[in-house]
GROMACS .gro file of C-alpha atoms in nm:
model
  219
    1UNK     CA    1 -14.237  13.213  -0.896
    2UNK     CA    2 -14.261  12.843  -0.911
    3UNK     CA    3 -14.429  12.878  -1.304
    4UNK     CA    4 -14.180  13.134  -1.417
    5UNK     CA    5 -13.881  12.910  -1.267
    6UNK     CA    6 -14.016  12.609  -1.501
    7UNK     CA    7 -13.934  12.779  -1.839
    8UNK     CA    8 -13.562  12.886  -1.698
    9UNK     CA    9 -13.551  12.530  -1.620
   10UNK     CA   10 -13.612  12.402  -1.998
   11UNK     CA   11 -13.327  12.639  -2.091
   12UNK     CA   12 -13.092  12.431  -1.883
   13UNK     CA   13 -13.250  12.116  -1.917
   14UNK     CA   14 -13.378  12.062  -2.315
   15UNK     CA   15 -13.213  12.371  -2.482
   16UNK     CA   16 -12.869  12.361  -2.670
   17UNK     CA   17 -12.841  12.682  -2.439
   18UNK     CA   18 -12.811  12.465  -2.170
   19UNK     CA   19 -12.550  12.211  -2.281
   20UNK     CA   20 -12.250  12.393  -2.073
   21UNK     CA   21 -12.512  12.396  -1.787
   22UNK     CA   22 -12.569  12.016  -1.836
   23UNK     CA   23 -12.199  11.931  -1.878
   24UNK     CA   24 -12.117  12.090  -1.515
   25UNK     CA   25 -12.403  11.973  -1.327
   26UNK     CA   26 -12.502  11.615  -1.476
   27UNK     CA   27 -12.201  11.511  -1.675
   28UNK     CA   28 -11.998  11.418  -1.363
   29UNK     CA   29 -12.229  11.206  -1.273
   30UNK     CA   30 -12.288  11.006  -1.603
   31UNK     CA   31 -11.912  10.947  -1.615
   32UNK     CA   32 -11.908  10.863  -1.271
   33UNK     CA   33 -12.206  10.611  -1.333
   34UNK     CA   34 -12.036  10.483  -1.662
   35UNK     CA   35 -11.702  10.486  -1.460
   36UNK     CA   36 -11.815  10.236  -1.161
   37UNK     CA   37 -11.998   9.979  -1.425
   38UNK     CA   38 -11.743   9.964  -1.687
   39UNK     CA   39 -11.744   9.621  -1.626
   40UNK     CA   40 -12.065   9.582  -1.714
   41UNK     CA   41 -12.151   9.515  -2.124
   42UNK     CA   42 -12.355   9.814  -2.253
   43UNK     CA   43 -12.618   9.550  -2.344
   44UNK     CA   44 -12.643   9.435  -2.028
   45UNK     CA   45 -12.670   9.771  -1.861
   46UNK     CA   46 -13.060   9.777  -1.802
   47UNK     CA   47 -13.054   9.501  -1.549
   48UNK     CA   48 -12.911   9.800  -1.319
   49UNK     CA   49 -13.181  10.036  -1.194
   50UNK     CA   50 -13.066  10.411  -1.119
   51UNK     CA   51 -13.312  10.627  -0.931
   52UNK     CA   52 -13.271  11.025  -0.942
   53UNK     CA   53 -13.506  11.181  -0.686
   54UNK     CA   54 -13.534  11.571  -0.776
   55UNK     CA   55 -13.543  11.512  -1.093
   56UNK     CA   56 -13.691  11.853  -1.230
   57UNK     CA   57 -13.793  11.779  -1.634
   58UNK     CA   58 -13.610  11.409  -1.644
   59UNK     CA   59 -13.345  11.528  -1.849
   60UNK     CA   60 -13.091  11.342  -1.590
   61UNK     CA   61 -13.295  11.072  -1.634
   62UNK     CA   62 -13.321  11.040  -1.937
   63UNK     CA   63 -12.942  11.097  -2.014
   64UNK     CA   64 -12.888  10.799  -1.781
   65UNK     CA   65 -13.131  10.577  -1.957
   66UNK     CA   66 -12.972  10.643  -2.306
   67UNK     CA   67 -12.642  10.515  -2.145
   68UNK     CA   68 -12.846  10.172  -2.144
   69UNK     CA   69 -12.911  10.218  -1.750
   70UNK     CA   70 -13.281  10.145  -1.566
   71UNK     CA   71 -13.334  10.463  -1.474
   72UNK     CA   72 -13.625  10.603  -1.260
   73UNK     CA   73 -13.709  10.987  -1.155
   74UNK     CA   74 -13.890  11.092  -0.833
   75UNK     CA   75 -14.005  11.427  -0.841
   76UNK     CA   76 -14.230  11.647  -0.569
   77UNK     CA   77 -14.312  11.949  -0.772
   78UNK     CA   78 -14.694  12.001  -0.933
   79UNK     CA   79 -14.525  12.245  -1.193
   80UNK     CA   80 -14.254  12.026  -1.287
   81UNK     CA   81 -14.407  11.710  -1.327
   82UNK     CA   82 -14.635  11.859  -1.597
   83UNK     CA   83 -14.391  11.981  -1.775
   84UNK     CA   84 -14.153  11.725  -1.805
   85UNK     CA   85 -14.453  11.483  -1.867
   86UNK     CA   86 -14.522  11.707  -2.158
   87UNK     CA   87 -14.169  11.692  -2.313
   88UNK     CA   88 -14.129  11.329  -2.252
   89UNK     CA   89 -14.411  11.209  -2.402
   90UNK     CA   90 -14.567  11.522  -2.607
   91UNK     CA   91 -14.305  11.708  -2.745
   92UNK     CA   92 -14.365  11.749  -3.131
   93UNK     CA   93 -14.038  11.750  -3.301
   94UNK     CA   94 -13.666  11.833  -3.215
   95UNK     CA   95 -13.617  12.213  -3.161
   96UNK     CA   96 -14.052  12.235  -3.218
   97UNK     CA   97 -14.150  12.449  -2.934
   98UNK     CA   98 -14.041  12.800  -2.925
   99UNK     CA   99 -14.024  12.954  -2.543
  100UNK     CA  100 -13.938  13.306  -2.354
  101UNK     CA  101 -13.829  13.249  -2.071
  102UNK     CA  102 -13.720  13.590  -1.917
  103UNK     CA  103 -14.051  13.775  -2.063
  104UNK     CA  104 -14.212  13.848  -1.734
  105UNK     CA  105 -13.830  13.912  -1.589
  106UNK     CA  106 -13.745  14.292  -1.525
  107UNK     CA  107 -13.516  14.284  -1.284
  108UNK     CA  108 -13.131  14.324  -1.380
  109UNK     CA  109 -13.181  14.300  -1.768
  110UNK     CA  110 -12.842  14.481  -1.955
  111UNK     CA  111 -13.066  14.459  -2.285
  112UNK     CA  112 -13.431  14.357  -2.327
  113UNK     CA  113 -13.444  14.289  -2.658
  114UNK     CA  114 -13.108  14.044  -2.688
  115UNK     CA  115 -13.197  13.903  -2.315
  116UNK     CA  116 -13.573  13.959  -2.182
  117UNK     CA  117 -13.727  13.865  -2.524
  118UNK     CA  118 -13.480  13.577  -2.619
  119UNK     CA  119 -13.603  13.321  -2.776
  120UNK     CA  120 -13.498  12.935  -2.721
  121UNK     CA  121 -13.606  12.629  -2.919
  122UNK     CA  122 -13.672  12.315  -2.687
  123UNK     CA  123 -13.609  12.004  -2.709
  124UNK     CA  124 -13.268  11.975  -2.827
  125UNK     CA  125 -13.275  11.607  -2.819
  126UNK     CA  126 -13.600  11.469  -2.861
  127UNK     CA  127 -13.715  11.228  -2.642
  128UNK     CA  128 -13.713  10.867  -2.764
  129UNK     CA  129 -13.554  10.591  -2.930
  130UNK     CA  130 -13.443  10.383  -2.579
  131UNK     CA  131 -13.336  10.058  -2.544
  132UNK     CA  132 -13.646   9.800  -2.509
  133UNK     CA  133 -13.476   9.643  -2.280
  134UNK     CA  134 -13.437   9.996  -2.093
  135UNK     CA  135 -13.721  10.073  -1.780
  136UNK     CA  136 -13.774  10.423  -1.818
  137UNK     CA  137 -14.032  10.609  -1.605
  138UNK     CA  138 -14.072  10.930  -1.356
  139UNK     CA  139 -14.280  10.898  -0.998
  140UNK     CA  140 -14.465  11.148  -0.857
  141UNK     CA  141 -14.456  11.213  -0.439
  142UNK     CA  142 -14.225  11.290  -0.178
  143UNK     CA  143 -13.881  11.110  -0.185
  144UNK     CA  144 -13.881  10.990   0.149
  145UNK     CA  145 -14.276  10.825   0.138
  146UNK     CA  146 -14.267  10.709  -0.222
  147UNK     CA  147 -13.971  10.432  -0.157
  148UNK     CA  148 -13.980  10.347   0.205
  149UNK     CA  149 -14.064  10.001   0.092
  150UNK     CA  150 -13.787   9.950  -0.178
  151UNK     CA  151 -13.448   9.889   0.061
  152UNK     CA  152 -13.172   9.733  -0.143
  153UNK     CA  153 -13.365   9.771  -0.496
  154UNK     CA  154 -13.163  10.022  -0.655
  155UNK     CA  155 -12.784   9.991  -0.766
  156UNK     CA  156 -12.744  10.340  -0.754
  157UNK     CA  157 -12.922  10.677  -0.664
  158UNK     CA  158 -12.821  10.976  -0.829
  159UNK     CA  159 -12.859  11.319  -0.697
  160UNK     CA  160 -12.806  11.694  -0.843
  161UNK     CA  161 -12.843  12.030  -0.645
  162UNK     CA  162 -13.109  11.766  -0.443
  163UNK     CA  163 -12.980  11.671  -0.088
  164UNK     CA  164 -12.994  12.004   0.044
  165UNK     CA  165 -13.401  12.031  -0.063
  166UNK     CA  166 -13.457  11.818   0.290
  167UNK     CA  167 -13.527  11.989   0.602
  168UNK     CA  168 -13.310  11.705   0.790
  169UNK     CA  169 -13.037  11.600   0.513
  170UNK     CA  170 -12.956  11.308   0.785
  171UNK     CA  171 -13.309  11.138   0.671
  172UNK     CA  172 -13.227  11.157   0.306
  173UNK     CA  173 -12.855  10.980   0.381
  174UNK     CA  174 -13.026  10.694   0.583
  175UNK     CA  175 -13.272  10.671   0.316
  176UNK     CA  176 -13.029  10.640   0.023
  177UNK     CA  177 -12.829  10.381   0.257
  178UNK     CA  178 -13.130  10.191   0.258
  179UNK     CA  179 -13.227  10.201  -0.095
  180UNK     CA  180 -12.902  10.072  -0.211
  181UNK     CA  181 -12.832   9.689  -0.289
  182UNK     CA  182 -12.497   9.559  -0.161
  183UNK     CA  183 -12.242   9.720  -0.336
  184UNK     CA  184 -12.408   9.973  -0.468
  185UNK     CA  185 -12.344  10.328  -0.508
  186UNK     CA  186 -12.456  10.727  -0.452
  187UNK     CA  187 -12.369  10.991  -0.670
  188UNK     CA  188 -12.428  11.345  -0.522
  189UNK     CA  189 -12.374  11.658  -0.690
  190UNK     CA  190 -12.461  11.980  -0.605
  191UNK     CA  191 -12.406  12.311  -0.284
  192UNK     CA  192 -12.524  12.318   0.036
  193UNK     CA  193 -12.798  12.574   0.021
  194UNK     CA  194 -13.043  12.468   0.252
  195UNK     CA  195 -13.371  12.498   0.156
  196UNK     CA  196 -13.534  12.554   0.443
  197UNK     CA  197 -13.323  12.797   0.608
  198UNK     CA  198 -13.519  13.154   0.660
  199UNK     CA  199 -13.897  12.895   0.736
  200UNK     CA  200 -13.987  13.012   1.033
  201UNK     CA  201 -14.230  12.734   1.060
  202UNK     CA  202 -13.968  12.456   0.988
  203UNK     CA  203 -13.697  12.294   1.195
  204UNK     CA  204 -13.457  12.242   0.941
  205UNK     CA  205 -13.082  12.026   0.999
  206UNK     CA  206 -12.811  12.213   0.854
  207UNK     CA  207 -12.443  12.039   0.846
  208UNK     CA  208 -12.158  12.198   0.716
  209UNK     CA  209 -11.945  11.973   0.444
  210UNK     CA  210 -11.737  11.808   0.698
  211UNK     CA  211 -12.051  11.734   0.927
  212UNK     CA  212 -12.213  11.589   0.618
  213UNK     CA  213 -11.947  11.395   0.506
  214UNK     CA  214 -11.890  11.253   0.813
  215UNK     CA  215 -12.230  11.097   0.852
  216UNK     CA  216 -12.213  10.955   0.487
  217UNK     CA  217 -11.871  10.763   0.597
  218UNK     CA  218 -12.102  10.689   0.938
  219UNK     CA  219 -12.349  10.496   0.687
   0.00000   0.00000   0.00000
């Protein structure tokens, strides 16, 4: 499942099939970003670092960095790190790779040939052409190990459809706290739908909105 989700996730992430997608989900948080450091000169924008944990193929990340911004990507997932090292670094041309995403997808398909076999053309913006100024990069590892030495390096951590990925959200908001310099900000976007919710095996903290937002204010 985890191999067929990663071409769905180029669709959204490096297709022009995805731009709507991208507009809902990481627009918001650009503007919001670009809102809170209007003060700041765009040439002067890479002295502030913005880390993204969750951040599937880097396209967030990337979007962030062509705003001028530092921008870093943590991200747990074996599948997704490949890919999104691939179309970082690799990719051959705009629009160069040809993929299918919903091939091997059966299930609730109105018309195979305009749906199942679609075709889409990734990248849609090809990778490149940054700032030298500009610190670019992606991290591999778990969120919570990977930067429990960094408190107060980061002037802002953005998430998307991530917070709910822990199995106690409370350790990811003391964690963010901690990451943040003075005055710095987080930018969440994204549901509720807690990941860990039918494990069995895993005791997993699940607030409602108003608990949630209650121990952000707390922090």
């Amino acid at each position: 499942d985890k191999i067929r989700c990663t071409p769905r996730q180029f669709v959204r992430d490096w297709s022009a099939d995805g731009e709507e997608e991208r507009k809902q989900c990481y627009k918001p948080i650009t503007d919001a970003l670009l809102s809170y450091y209007s003060h700041y000169p765009e040439d002067q924008r890479y002295h502030l670092r913005v880390l993204i944990p969750g951040a599937g193929l880097g396209r967030l990340v990337y979007d962030v960095a062509k705003l001028g911004f530092s921008a870093q990507g943590c991200e747990f997932s074996y599948q997704m790190l490949i890919a999104s090292n691939y179309i970082l670094n690799y990719a051959p041309g705009k629009e160069s790779l040809a993929i299918h995403p919903w091939v091997l997808s059966s299930s609730n398909v109105w018309d195979a040939q305009a749906q199942q076999l679609k075709q889409v053309l990734v990248p849609d913006d090809l990778p490149g052409g940054l700032s030298p100024n500009v610190d670019f990069s992606m991290v591999a590892g778990d969120f919570l190990e990977v930067y429990r030495q960094q408190q107060g390096e980061w002037n802002c951590v953005a998430t998307s459809f991530f917070v709910d990925t822990a199995s106690n959200i409370v350790q990811y908001v003391e964690h963010i706290q901690s990451l943040l310099v003075d005055g710095g900000i987080w930018i969440n976007l994204g549901p509720l739908l807690y990941h860990y919710t039918d494990a069995p095996d895993v005791d997993s903290t699940e607030l409602s909105y108003a608990e949630f937002r209650s121990v952000i204010l707390h922090y």
